[in-house]
mmCIF file of C-alpha atoms and ligand atoms in Angstrom:
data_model
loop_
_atom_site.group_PDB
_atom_site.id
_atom_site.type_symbol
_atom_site.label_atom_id
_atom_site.label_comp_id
_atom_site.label_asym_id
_atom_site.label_seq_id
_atom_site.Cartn_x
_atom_site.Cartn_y
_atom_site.Cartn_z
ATOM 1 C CA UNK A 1 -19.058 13.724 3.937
ATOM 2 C CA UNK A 2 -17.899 13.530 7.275
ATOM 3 C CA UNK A 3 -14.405 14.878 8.584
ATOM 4 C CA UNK A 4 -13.286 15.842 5.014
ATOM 5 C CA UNK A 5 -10.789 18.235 6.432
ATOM 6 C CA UNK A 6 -9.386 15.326 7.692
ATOM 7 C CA UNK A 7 -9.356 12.993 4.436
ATOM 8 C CA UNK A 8 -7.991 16.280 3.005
ATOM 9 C CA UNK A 9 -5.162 16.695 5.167
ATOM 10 C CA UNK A 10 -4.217 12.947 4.876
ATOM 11 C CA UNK A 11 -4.421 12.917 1.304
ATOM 12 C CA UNK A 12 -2.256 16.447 0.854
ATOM 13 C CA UNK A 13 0.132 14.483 3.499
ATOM 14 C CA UNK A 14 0.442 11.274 1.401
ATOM 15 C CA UNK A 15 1.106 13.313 -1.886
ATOM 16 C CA UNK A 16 4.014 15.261 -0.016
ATOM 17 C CA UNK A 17 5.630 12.204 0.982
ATOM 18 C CA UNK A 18 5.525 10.583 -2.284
ATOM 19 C CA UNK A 19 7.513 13.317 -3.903
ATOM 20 C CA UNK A 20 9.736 13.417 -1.132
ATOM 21 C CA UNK A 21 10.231 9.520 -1.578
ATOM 22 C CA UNK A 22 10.689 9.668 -5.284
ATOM 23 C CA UNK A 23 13.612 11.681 -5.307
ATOM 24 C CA UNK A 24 14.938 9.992 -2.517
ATOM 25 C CA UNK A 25 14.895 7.136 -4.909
ATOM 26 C CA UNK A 26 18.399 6.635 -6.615
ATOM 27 C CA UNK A 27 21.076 4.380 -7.752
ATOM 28 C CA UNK A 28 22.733 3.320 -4.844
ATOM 29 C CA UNK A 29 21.195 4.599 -2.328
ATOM 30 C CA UNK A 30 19.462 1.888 0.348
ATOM 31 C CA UNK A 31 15.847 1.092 0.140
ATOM 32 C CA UNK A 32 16.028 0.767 3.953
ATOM 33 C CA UNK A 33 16.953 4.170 4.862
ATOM 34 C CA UNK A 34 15.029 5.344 2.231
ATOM 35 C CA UNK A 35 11.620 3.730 4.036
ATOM 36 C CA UNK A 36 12.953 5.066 7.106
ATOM 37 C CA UNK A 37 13.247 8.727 5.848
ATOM 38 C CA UNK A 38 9.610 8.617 4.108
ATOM 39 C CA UNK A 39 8.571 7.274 7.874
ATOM 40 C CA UNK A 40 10.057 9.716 9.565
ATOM 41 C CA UNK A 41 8.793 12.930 6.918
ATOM 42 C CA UNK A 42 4.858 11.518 8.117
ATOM 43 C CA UNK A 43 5.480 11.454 11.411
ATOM 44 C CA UNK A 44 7.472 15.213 11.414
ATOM 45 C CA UNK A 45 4.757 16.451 9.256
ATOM 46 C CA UNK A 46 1.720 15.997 12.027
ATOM 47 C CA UNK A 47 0.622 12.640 10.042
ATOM 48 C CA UNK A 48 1.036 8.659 10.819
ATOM 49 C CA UNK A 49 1.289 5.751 8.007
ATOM 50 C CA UNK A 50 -1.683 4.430 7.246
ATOM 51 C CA UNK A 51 0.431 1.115 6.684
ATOM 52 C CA UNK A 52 4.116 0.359 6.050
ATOM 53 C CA UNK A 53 6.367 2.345 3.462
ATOM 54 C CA UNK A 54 6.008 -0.268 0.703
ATOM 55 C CA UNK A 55 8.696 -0.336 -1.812
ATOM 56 C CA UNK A 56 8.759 -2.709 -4.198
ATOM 57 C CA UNK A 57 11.443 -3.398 -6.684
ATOM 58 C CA UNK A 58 11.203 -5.066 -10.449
ATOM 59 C CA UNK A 59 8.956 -8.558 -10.481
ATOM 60 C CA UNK A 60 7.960 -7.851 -6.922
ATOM 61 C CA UNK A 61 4.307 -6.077 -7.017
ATOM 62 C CA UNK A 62 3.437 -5.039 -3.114
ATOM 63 C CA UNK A 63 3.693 -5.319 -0.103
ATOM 64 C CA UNK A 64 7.911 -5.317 0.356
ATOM 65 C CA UNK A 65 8.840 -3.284 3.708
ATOM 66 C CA UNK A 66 12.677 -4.178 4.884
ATOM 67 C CA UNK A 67 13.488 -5.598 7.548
ATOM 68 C CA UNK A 68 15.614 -3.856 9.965
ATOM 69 C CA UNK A 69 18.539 -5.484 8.407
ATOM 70 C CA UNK A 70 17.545 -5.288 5.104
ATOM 71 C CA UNK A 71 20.207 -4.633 2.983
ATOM 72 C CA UNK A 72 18.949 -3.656 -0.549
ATOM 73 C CA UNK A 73 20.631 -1.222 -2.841
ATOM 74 C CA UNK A 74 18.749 0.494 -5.928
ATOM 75 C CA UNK A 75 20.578 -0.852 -8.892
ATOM 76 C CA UNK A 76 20.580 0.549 -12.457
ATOM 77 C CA UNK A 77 17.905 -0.874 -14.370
ATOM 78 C CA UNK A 78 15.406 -1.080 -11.360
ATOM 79 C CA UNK A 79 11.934 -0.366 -11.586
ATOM 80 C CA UNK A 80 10.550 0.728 -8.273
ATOM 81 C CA UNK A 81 7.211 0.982 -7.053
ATOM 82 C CA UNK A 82 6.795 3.572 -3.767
ATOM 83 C CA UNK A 83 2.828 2.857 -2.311
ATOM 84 C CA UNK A 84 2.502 4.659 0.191
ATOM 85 C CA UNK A 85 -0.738 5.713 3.095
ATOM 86 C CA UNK A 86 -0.556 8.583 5.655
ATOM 87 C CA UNK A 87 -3.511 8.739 8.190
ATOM 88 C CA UNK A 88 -5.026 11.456 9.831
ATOM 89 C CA UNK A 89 -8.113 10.201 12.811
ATOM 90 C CA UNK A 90 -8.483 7.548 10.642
ATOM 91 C CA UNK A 91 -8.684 9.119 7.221
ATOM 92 C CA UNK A 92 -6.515 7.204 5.072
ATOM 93 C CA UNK A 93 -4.477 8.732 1.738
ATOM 94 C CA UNK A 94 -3.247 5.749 -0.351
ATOM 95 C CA UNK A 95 -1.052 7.064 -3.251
ATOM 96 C CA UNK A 96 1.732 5.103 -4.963
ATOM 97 C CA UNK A 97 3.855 6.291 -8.362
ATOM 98 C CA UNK A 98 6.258 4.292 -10.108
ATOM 99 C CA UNK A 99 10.117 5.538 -10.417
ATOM 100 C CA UNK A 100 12.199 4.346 -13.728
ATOM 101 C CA UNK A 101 16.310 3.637 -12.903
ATOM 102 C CA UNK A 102 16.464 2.055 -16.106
ATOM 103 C CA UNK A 103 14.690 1.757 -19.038
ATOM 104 C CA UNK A 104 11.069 1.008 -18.433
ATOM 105 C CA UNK A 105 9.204 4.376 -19.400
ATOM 106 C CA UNK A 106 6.744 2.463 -21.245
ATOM 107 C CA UNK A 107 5.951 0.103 -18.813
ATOM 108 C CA UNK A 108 5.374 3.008 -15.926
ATOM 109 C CA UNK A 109 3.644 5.456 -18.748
ATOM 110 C CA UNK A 110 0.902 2.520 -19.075
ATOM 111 C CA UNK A 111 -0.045 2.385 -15.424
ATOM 112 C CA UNK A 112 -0.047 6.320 -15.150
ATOM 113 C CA UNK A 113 -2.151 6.633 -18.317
ATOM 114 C CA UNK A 114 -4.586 4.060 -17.211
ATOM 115 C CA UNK A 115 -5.333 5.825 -13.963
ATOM 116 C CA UNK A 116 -5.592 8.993 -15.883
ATOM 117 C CA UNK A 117 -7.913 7.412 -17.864
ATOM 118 C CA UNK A 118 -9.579 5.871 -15.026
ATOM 119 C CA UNK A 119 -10.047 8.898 -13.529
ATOM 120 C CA UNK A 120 -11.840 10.418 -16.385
ATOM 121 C CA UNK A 121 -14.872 9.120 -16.016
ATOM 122 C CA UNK A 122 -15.245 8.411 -12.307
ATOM 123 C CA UNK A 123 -18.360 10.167 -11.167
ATOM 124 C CA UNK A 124 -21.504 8.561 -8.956
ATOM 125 C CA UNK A 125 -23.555 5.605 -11.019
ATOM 126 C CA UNK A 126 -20.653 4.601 -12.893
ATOM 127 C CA UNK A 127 -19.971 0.903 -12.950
ATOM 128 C CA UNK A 128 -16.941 -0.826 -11.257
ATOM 129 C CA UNK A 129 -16.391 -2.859 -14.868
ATOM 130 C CA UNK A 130 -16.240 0.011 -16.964
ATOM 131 C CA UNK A 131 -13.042 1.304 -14.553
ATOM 132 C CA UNK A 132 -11.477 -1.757 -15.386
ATOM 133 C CA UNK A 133 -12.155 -2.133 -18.782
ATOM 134 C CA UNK A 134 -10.838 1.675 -19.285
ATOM 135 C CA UNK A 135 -7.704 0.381 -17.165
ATOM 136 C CA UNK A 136 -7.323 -2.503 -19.327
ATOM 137 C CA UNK A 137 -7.987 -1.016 -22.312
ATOM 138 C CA UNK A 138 -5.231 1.550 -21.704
ATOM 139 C CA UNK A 139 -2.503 -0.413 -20.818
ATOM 140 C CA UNK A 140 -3.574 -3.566 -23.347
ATOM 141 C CA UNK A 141 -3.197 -0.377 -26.163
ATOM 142 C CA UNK A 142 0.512 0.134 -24.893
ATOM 143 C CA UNK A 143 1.613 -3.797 -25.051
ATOM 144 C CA UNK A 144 1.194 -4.911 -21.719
ATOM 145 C CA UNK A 145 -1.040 -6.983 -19.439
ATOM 146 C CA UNK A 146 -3.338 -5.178 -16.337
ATOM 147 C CA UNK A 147 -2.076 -7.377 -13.174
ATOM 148 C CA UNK A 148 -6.108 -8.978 -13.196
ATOM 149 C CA UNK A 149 -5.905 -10.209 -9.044
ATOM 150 C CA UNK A 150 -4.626 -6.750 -7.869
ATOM 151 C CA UNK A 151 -7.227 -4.227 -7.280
ATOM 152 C CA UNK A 152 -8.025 -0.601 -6.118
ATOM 153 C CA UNK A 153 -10.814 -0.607 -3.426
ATOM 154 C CA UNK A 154 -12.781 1.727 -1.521
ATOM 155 C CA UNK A 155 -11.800 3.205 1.918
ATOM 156 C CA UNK A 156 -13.283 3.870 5.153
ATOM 157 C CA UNK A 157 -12.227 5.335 8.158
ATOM 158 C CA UNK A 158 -9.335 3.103 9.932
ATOM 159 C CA UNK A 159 -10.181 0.640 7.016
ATOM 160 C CA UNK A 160 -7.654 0.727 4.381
ATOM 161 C CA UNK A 161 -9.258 -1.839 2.608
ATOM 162 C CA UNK A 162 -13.073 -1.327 3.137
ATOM 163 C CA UNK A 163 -15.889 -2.718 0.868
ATOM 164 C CA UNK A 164 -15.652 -2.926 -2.923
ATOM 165 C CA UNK A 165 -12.888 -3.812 -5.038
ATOM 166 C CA UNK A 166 -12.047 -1.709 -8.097
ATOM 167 C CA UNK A 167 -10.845 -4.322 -11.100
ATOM 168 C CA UNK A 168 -8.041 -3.341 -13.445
ATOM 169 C CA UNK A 169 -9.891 -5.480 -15.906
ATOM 170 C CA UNK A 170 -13.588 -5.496 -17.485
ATOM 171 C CA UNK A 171 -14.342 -8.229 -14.614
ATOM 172 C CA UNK A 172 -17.852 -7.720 -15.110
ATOM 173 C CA UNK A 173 -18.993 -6.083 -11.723
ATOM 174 C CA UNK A 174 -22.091 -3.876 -12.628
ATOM 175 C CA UNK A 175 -21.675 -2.497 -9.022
ATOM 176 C CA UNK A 176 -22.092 1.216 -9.542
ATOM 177 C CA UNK A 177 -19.917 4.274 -7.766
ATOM 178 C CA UNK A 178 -22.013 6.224 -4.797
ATOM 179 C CA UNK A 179 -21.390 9.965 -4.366
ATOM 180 C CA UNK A 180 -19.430 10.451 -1.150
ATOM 181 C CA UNK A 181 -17.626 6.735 -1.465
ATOM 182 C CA UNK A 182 -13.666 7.105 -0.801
ATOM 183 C CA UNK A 183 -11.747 4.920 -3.481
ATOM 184 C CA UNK A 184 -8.377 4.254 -4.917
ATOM 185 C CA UNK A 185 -7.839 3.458 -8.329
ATOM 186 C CA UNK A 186 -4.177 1.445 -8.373
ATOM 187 C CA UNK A 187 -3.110 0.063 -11.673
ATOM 188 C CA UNK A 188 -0.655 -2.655 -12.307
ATOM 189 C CA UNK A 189 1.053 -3.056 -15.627
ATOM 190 C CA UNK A 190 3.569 -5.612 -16.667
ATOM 191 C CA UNK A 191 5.294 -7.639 -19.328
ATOM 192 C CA UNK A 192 4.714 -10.893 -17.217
ATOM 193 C CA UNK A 193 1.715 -12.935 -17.660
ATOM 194 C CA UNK A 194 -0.507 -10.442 -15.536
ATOM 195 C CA UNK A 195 -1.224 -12.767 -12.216
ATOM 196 C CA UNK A 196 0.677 -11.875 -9.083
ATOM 197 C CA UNK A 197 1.327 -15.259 -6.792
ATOM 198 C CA UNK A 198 2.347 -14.687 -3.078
ATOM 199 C CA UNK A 199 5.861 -15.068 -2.087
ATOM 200 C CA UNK A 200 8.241 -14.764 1.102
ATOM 201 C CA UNK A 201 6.990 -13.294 4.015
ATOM 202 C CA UNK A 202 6.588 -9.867 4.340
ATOM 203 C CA UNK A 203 7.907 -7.597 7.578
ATOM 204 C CA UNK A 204 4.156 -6.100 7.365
ATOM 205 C CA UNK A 205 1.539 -7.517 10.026
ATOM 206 C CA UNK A 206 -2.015 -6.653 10.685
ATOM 207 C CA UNK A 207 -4.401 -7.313 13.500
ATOM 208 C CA UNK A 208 -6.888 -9.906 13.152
ATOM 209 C CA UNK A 209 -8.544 -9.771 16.541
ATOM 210 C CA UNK A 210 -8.593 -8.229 19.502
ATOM 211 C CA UNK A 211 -8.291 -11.105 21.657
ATOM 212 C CA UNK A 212 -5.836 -11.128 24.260
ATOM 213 C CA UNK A 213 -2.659 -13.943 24.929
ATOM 214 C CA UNK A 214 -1.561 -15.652 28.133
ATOM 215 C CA UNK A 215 2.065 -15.116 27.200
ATOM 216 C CA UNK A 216 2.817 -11.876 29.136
ATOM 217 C CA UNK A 217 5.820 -10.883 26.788
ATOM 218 C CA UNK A 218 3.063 -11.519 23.949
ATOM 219 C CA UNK A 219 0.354 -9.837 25.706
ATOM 220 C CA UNK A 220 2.730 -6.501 26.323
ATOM 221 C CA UNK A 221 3.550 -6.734 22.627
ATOM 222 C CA UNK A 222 -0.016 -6.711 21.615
ATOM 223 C CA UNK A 223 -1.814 -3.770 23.907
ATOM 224 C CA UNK A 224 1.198 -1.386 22.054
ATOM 225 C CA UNK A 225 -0.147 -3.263 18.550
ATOM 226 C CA UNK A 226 -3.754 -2.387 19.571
ATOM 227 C CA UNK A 227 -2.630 1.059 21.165
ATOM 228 C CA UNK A 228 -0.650 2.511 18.526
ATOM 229 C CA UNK A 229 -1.859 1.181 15.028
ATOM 230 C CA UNK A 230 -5.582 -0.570 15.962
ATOM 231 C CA UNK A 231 -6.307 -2.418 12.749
ATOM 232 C CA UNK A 232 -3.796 -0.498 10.280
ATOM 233 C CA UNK A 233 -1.092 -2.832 9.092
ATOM 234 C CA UNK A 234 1.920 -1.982 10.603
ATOM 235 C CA UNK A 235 5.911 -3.170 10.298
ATOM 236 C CA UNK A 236 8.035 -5.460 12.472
ATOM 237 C CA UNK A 237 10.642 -2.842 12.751
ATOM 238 C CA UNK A 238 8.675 -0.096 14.183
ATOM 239 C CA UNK A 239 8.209 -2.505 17.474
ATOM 240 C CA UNK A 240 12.186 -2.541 17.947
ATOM 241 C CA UNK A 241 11.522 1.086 19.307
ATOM 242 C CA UNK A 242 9.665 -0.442 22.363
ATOM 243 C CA UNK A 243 10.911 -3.836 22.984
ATOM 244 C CA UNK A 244 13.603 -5.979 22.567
ATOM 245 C CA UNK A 245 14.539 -7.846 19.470
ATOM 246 C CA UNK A 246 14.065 -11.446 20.954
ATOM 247 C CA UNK A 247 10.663 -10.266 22.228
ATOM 248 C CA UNK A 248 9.111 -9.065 19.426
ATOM 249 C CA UNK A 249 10.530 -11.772 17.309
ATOM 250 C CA UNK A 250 9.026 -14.244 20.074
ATOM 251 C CA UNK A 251 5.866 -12.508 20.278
ATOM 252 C CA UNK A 252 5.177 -11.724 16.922
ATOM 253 C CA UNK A 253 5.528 -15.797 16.293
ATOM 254 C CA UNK A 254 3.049 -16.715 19.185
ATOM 255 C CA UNK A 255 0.199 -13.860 18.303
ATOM 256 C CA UNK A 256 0.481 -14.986 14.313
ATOM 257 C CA UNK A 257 -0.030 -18.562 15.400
ATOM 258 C CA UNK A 258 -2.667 -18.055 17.684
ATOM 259 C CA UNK A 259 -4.318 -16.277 14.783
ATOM 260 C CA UNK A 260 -4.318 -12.918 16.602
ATOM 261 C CA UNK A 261 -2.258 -10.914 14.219
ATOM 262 C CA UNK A 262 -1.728 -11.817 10.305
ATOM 263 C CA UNK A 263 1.326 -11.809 8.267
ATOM 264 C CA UNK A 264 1.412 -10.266 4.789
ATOM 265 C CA UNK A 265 3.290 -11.856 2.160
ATOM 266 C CA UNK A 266 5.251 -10.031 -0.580
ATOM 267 C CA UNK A 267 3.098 -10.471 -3.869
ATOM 268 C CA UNK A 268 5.373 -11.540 -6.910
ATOM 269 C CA UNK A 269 4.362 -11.465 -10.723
ATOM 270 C CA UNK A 270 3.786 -15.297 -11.632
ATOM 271 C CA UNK A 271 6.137 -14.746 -14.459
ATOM 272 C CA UNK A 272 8.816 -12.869 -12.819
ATOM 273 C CA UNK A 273 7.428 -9.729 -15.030
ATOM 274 C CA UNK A 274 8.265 -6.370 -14.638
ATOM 275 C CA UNK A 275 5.825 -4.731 -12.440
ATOM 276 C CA UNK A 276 4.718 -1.195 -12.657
ATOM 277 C CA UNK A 277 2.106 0.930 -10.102
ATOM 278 C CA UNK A 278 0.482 4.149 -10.190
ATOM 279 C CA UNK A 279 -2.285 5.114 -7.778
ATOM 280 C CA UNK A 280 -4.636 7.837 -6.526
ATOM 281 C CA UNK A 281 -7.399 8.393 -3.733
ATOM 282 C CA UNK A 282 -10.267 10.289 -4.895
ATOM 283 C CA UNK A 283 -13.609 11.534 -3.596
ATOM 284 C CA UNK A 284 -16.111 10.132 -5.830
ATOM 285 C CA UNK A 285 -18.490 13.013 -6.935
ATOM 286 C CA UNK A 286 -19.444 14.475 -9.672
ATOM 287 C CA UNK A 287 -16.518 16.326 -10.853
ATOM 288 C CA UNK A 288 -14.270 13.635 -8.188
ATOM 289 C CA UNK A 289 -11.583 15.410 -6.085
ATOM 290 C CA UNK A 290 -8.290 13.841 -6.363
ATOM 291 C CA UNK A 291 -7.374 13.667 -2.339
ATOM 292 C CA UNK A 292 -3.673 12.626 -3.055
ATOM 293 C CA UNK A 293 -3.148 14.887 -6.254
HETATM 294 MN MN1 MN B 301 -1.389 1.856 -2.054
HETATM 295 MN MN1 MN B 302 -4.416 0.970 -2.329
#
């Protein structure tokens, strides 16, 4: 395993954070400065996100970062989802946990018991189906649905999303677990219908390609992109600290269009469902180390 100080560190990192964030987490308190905060703790603590603060709230799955505007206040009865990455050189932790300001215990229980279950029997030679259907199983058991086109997935260095998926169903993928492979496990549960659809657009971007524009305001825009977050998906607001609104609003536009950056969009539960999270990276060996315990 190469650099596994480094996966280490970034998975000790991303577990800090999280607890940080969760009790951060509160009846009115605002889900912007709450990103910001959980931002700010990486950074201070020698790390960088491997991706945008992503917190989610109720029917929304992934993929929600405010805007710099945003302005979003944890009600009673929310159900929010912090998913969180912290890199260090590369080596991504990718940890998310679930926080109840209502009354949804049993609908955050089934995602945390179905990655403990999960985790269970992770170990080289194992087959990607038999994660799922144990992730199924678990949360099917409690009277929910598995969110079936959301998946865990392996990752690589600078790749948050790198090679195979991990289901959170028995999709049938005899694909089998190497020793050495990085992977997070990430189950969804919900009292919708199971299938997320995408919605608005998200703050979150990612580059495509390293191509270069003609627009100079664009091009200026895009050697920070490439500079400070290479592939890694980063956030619209983290720009603001280097260029002017209009320019980054102007730029962002032209480099999407020209197909040089891509724009996430917030992933919704079909049914408007509840949507709960829980999720670990883990070193798969034989007794698997849980990197973001
Ligand atoms: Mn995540
Ligand atoms: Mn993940």
């Amino acid at each position: 395993m190469d650099n596994l100080e480094d996966w280490k560190k970034a998975g000790e990192l991303t577990s800090k954070a999280r607890a940080f964030g969760k009790e951060k987490i509160k009846i009115g308190v605002s889900l912007l400065k709450v990103t910001e905060e959980i931002e700010d703790f990486i950074y201070e603590n020698g790390g960088k996100p491997a991706f945008p603060v992503q917190i989610s709230v109720n029917n929304i799955a992934a993929h929600f970062n405010p805007s710099k505007d945003d302005e979003y206040i944890f009600r009673k009865g929310d159900l929010v989802k912090l998913d969180l990455g912290v890199h260090v050189n590369g080596c991504i932790g990718d940890t998310a946990i679930s926080v109840d300001l209502g009354d949804n215990k049993e609908l955050i229980s089934a995602s945390e018991e179905a990655l403990k279950e999960a985790i269970k029997i992770v170990k080289p030679g194992v087959k990607l189906r038999e994660i799922g259907k144990v992730i199924e199983k678990t949360i099917t058991g409690k009277g929910f649905k598995p969110v079936r086109n959301l998946t865990g997935h392996e990752i690589k260095k600078y790749e948050e999303h790198a090679g195979m998926t991990i289901p959170n169903f028995d999709n049938g993928d005899e694909t089998q677990l190497v020793e050495g492979q990085v992977i997070a496990i990430e189950p969804f549960a919900t009292n919708g219908v199971g299938f997320i659809d995408e919605g608005k657009d998200s703050e979150i971007y990612k580059l495509l390609e390293e191509k270069t524009s003609r627009d100079m305001i664009a091009r200026n825009v895009l050697m920070k992109i490439i500079k400070e977050y290479k592939v890694l998906p980063f956030a619209k607001r983290w720009l603001f600290k280097d260029f002017p609104e209009f320019k980054v609003n102007y730029a962002l536009r032209l480099l999407e269009r020209e197909k040089i950056l891509h724009r996430y969009e917030q992933l919704v539960e079909r049914d408007n469902g509840l949507v709960s999270q829980t999720e670990h990276t883990l070193l798969v060996q034989e007794n698997p180390l849980i990197l973001t315990k």
